[in-house]
CSV table of C-alpha atoms and ligand atoms in Angstrom, one decimal:
chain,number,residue,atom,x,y,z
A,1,UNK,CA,-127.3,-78.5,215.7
A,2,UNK,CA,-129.0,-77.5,212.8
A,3,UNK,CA,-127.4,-78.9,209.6
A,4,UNK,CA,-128.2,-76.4,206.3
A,5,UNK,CA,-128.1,-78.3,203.1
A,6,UNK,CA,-126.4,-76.5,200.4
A,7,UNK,CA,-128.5,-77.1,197.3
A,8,UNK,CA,-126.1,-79.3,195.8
A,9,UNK,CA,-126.3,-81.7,198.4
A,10,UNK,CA,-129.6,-81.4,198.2
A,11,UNK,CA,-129.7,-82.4,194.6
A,12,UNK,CA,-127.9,-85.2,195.6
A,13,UNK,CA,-129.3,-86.5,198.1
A,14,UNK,CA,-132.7,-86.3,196.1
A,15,UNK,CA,-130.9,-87.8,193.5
A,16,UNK,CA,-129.5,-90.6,195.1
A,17,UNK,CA,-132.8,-91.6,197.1
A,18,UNK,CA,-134.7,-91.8,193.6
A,19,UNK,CA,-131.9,-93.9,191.6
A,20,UNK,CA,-133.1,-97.0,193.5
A,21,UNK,CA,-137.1,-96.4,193.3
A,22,UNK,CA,-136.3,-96.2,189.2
A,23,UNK,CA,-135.5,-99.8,187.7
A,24,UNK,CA,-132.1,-99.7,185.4
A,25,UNK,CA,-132.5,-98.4,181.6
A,26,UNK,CA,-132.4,-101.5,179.5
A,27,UNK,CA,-129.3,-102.3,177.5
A,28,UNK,CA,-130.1,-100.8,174.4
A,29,UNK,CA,-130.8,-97.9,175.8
A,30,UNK,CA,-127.3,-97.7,177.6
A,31,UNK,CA,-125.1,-94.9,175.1
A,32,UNK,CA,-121.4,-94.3,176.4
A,33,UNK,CA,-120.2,-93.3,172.4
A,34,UNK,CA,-121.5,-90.6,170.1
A,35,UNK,CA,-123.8,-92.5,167.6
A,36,UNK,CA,-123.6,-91.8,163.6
A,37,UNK,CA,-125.2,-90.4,161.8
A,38,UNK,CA,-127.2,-92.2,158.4
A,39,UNK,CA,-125.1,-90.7,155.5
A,40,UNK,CA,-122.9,-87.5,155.2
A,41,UNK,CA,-124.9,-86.4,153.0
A,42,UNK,CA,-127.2,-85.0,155.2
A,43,UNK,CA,-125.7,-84.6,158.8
A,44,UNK,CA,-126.7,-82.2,161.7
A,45,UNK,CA,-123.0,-83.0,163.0
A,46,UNK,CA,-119.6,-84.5,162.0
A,47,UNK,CA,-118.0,-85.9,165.1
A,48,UNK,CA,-116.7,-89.1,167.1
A,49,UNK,CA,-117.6,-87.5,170.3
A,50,UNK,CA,-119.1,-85.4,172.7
A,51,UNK,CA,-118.4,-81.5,173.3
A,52,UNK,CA,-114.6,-82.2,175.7
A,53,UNK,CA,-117.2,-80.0,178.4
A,54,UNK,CA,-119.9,-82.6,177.9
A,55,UNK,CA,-117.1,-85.3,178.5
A,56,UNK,CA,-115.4,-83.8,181.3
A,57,UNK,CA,-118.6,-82.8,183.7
A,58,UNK,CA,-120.1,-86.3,183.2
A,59,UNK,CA,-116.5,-87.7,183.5
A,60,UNK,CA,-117.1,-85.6,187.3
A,61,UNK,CA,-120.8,-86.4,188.1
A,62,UNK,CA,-120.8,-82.3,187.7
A,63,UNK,CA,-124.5,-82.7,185.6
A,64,UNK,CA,-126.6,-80.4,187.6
A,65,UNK,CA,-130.4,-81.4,186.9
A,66,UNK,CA,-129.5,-82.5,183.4
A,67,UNK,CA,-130.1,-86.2,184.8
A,68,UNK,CA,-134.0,-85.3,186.0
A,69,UNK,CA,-135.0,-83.0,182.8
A,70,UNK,CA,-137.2,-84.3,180.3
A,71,UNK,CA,-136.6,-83.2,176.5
A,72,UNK,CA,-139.8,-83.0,174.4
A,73,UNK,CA,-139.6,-84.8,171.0
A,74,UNK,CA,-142.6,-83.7,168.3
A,75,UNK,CA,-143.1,-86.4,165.5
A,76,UNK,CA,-145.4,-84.9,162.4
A,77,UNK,CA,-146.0,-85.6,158.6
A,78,UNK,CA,-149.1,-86.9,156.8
A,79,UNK,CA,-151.5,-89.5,158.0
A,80,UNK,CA,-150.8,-93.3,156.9
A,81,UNK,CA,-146.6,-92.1,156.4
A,82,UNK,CA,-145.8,-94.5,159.4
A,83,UNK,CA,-145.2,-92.4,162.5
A,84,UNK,CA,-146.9,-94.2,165.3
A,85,UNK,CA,-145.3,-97.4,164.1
A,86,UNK,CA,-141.5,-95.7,163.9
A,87,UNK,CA,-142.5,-94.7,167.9
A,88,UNK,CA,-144.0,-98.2,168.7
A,89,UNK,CA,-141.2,-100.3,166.9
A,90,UNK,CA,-138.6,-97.9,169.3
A,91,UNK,CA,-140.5,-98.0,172.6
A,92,UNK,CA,-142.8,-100.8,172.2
A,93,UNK,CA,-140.7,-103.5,169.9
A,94,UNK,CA,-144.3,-104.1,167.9
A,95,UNK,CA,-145.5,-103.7,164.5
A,96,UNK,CA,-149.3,-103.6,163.8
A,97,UNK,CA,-150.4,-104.2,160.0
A,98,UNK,CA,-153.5,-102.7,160.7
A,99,UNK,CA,-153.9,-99.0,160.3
A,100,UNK,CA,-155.5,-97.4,163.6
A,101,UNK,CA,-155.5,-93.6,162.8
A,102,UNK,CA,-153.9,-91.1,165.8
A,103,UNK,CA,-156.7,-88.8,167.5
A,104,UNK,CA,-155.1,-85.9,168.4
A,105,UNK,CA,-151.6,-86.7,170.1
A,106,UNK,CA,-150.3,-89.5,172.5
A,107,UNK,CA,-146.9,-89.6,173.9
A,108,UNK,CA,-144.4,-91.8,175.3
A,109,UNK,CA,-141.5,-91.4,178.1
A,110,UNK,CA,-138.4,-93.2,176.8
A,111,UNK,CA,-135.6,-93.4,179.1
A,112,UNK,CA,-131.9,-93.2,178.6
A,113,UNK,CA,-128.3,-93.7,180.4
A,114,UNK,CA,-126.1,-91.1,178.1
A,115,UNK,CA,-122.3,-91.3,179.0
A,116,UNK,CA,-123.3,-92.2,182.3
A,117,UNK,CA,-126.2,-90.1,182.8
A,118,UNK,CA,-129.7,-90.9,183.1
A,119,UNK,CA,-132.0,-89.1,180.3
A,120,UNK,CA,-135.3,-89.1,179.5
A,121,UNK,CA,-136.9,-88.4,175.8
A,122,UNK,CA,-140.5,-87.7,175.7
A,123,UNK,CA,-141.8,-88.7,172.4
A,124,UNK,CA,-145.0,-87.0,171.4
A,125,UNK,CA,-147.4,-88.9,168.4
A,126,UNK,CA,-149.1,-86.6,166.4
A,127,UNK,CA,-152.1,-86.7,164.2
A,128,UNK,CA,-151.5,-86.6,160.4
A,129,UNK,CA,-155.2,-86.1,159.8
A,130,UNK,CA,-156.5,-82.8,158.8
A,131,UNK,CA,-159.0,-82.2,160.9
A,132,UNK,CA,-156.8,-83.1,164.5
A,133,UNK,CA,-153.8,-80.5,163.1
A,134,UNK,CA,-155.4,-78.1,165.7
A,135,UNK,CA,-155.1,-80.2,168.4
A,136,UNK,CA,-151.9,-81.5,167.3
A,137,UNK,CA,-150.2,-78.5,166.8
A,138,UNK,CA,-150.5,-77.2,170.2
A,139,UNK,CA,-148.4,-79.6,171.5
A,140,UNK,CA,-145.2,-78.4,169.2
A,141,UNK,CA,-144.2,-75.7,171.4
A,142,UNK,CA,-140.7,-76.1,173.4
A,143,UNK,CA,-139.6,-79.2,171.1
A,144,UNK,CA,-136.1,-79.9,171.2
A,145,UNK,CA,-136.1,-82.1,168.2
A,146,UNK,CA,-138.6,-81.9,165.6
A,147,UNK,CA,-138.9,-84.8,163.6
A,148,UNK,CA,-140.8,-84.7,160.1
A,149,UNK,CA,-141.8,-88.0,158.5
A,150,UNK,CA,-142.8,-89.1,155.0
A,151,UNK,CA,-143.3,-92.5,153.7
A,152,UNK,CA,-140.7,-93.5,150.9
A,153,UNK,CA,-143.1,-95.5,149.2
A,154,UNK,CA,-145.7,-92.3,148.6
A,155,UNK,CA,-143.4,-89.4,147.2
A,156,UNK,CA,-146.4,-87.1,147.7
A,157,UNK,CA,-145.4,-87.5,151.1
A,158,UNK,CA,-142.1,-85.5,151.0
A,159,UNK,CA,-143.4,-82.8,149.1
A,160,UNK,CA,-145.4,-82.1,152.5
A,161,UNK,CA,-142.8,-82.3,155.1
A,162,UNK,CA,-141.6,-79.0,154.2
A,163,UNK,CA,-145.1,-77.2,156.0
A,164,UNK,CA,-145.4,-80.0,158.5
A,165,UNK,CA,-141.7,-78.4,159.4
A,166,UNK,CA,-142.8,-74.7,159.4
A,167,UNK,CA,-146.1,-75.3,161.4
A,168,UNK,CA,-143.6,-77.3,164.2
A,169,UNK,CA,-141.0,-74.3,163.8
A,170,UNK,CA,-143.6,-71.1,164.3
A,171,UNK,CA,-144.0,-72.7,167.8
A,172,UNK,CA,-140.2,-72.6,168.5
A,173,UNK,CA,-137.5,-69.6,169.1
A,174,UNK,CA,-135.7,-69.6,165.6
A,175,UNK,CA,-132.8,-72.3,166.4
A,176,UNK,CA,-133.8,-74.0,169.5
A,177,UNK,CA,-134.4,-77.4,167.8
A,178,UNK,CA,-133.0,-80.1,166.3
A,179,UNK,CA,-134.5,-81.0,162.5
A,180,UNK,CA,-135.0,-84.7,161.8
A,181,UNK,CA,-136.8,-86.0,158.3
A,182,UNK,CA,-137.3,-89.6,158.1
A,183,UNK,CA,-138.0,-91.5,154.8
A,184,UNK,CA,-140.3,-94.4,156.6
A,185,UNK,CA,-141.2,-98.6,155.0
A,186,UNK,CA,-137.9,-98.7,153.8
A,187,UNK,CA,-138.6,-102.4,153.4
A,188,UNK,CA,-141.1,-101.1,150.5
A,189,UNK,CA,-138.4,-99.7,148.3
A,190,UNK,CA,-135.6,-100.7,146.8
A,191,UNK,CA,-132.7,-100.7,144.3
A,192,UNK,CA,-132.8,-97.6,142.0
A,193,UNK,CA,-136.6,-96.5,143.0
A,194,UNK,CA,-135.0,-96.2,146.8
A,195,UNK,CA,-131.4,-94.3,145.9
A,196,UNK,CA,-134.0,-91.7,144.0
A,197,UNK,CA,-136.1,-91.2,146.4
A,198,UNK,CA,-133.4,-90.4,148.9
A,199,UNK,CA,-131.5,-87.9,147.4
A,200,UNK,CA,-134.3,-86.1,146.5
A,201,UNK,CA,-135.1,-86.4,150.5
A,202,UNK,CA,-131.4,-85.3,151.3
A,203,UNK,CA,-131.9,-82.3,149.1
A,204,UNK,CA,-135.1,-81.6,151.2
A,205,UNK,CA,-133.3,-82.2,154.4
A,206,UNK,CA,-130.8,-79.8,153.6
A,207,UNK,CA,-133.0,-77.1,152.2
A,208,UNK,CA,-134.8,-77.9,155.7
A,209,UNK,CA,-131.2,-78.2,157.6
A,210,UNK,CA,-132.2,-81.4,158.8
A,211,UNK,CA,-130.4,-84.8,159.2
A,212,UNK,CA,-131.9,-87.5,157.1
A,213,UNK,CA,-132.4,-91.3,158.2
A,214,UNK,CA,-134.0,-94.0,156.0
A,215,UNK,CA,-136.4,-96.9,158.3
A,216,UNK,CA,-138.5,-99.2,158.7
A,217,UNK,CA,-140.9,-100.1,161.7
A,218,UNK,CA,-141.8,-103.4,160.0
A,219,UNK,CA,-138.4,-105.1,160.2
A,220,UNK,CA,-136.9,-102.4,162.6
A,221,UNK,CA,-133.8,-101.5,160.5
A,222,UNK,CA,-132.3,-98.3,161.5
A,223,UNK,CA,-135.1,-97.2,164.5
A,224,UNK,CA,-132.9,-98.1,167.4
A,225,UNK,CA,-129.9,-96.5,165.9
A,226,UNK,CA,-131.8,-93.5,164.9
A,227,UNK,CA,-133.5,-92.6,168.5
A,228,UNK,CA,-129.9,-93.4,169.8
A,229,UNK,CA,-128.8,-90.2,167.5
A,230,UNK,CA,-131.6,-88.5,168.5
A,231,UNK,CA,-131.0,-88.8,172.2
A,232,UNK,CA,-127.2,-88.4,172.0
A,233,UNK,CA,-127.9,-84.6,170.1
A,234,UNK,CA,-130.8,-83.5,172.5
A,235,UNK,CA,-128.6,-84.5,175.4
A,236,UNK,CA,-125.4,-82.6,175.0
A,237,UNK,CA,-127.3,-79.6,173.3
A,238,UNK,CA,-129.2,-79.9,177.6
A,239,UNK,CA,-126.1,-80.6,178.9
A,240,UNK,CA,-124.2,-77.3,177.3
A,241,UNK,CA,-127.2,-75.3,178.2
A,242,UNK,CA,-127.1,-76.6,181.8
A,243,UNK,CA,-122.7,-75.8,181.6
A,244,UNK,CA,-124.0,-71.9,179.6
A,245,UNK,CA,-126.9,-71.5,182.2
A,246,UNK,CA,-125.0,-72.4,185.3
A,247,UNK,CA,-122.7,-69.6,184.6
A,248,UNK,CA,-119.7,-71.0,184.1
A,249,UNK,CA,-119.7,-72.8,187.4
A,250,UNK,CA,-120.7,-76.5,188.1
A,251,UNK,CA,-120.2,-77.6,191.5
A,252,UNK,CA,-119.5,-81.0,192.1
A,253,UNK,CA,-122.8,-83.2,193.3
A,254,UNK,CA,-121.3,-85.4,196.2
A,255,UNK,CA,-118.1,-84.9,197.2
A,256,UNK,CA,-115.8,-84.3,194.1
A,257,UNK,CA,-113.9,-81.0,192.7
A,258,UNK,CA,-115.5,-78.2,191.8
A,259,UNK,CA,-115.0,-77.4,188.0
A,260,UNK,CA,-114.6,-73.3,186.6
A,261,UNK,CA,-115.0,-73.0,183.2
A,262,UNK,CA,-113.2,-69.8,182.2
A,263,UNK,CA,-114.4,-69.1,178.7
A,264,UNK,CA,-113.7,-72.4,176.6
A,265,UNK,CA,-110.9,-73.7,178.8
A,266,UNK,CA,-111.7,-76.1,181.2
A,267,UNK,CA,-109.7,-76.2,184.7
A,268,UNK,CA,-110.0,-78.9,187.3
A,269,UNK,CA,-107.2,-79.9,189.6
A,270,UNK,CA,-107.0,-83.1,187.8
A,271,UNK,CA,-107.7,-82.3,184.5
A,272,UNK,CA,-103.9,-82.6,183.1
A,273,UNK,CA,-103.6,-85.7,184.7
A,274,UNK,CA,-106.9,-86.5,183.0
A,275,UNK,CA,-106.5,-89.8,180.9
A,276,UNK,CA,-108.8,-90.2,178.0
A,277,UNK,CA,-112.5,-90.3,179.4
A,278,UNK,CA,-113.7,-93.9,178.7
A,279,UNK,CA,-117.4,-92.6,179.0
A,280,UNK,CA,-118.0,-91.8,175.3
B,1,GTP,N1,-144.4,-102.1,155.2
B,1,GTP,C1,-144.4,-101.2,156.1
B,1,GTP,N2,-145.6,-100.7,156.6
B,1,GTP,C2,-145.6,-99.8,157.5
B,1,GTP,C3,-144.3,-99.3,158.1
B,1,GTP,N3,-144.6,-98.3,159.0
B,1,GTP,C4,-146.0,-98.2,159.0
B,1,GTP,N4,-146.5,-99.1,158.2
B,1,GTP,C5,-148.0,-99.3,157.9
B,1,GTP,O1,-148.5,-98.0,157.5
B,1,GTP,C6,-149.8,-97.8,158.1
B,1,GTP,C7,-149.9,-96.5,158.8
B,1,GTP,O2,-149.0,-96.5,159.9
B,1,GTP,P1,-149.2,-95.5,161.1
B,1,GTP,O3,-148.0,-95.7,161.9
B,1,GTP,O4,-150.5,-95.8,161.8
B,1,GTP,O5,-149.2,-94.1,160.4
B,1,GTP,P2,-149.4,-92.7,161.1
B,1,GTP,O6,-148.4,-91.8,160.4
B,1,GTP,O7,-149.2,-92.8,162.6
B,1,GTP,O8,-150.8,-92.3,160.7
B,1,GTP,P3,-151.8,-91.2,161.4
B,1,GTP,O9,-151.8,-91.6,162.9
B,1,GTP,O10,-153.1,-91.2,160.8
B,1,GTP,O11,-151.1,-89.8,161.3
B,1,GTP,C8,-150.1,-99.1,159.0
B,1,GTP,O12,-150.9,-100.0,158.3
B,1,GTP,C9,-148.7,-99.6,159.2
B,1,GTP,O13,-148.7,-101.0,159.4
B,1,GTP,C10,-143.1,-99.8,157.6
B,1,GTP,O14,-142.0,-99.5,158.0
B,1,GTP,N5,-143.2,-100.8,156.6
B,2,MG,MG1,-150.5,-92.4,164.1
C-alpha cells in the first residue's frame, strides 16, 4: 500500500532526521525569555515577551520552516570602527589587537535555540574601506537587520553611520528590516566624554529609528546580550511572517492540534486550559 506523505509530515520527518546530524546550540546561545534592550532611550520595542502567537505556535511545535530559515544580518560603518571584532568576540570568543583590514565581505553562521526553536543568524562582515563599498554593498540586499557601527572613541565615526544606513536601506523594501547602531571600544570611553557621546548616538538612532547598544569586543561587555536582542527580534518578526504567510493556518508538525488563527484571536482546543507558556 502506497503511503502519501502530507507535507507536514514530511517536514517532520525531514526535521526530525536532521536534529541528530546537528550538534546542540551551546548554552549561551539557548533564549527561552525576551532579551532587553540597552536603554529606553532608544528601543525598537518595549516588551517582556514574545507576540502571544509567537508563544502559542512554539508552545505547539506549530513553527512551519521557521526552524530551517536562515535570517541574513549586514554589519557596515567606517573602516578601523571595530566591526569584525564585535562579530569575532560574538562567534569566535577572540580579540585581535592587530588591525587586519576586511576585503570585501566574510560571513559567519551563528546558531540559535529561540523559545524552543532552533534559529540560525547569518552574520555578514563588511568592508569599511572605500574602495571594497562596491563589493560590499551587493551583499545588503534581503537583510533582516541592518546593523550600523561607529567607534565611540572617533566621533567622526557617527556622523557617517547615517549614509552607511541609506546605502544598506536602498537595497531593502522600505520597512523590512530591523535598524541597529552600535557605539563600539566602549572600554575607551568613559565618565562624562562617554554619557556625551551617547546621547548624541541616541539622537542619531532615533532620527535613524534604530535601537542603540554601547560595546566592547576587547572585554566583551554587552556583545552576547546584544546578538541575543538581535536574534530574539529577527526571529519573531520570521515567525509572524511564517503565522501571516501561512494564511492563517499552521498545522501541527507531528501529531499535535491544529491551530486557526481567525483574525488576532487565537483558537486551539486547549488554549483556555493553557497555563502560562514557560518557553519565554
Ligand atoms: N580597545 C578596543 N579596541 C578595539 C575594539 N574593537 C576593535 N578594536 C580595535 O580596532 C581595530 C579595528 O578593528 P576591526 O574590527 O578590524 O575594524 P573593522 O571595522 O572591521 O575595519 P574594516 O575591516 O577595515 O572595515 C583593531 O586594532 C581592533 O583591535 C574594542 O572594543 N576595544
Ligand atoms: Mg573588518
Amino acid at each position: 500500500m502506497v503511503s502519501c506523505l502530507t507535507e507536514t509530515d514530511w517536514i517532520w520527518r525531514m526535521k526530525s532526521s536532521l536534529m541528530h546530524l546537528i550538534p546542540p546550540v551551546s548554552r549561551d546561545r539557548i533564549i527561552s525569555h525576551f532579551p532587553k534592550w540597552y536603554t529606553p532611550e532608544a528601543c525598537l520595542q518595549f516588551k517582556d515577551h514574545f507576540h502571544a502567537l509567537v508563544r502559542s505556535a512554539c508552545q505547539q511545535h506549530n513553527t512551519g520552516t521557521v526552524g530551517l530559515k536562515i535570517s541574513k544580518v549586514v554589519v557596515v560603518g567606517d573602516l578601523y570602527v571595530g566591526k569584525t571584532s564585535l562579530i569575532n568576540r560574538f562567534c569566535k570568543d577572540i580579540f585581535d589587537r592587530d588591525y587586519k583590514a576586511t576585503i570585501g565581505v566574510d560571513f559567519e553562521i551563528e546558531r540559535f535555540e529561540i523559545a524552543g526553536v532552533p534559529y540560525n543568524l547569518q552574520i555578514w562582515d563588511t568592508a569599511g574601506q572605500e574602495k571594497f563599498k562596491c563589493i560590499a554593498s551587493a551583499y545588503y540586499r534581503g537583510a533582516e537587520v541592518i546593523i550600523t557601527v561607529f567607534d565611540l572613541a572617533d566621533i567622526q565615526t557617527l556622523d557617517h553611520t547615517k549614509q552607511w544606513l541609506e546605502d544598506a536601506l536602498r537595497e531593502n523594501e522600505p520597512g523590512s528590516s530591523f535598524i541597529f547602531l552600535v557605539g563600539t571600544k566602549k572600554d575607551l570611553v568613559s565618565g562624562a566624554a562617554c554619557e556625551r557621546t551617547e546621547l548624541d548616538a541616541i539622537r542619531f538612532a532615533n532620527e535613524m529609528k534604530a535601537e542603540y547598544w554601547s560595546v566592547s569586543a576587547k572585554t566583551g561587555e554587552n556583545v552576547k546580550e546584544f546578538f541575543s536582542r538581535v536574534a530574539a527580534l529577527a526571529f519573531e518578526q520570521s515567525m509572524l511572517k511564517e503565522l501571516e504567510k501561512s494564511n492563517g493556518r499552521m498545522v501541527q508538525i507531528g501529531a499535535g492540534n491544529l491551530i486557526k488563527i481567525e483574525g488576532n484571536s487565537l483558537e486551539t482546543p486547549e488554549s483556555n486550559s493553557q497555563a502560562s507558556l514557560n518557553c519565554c
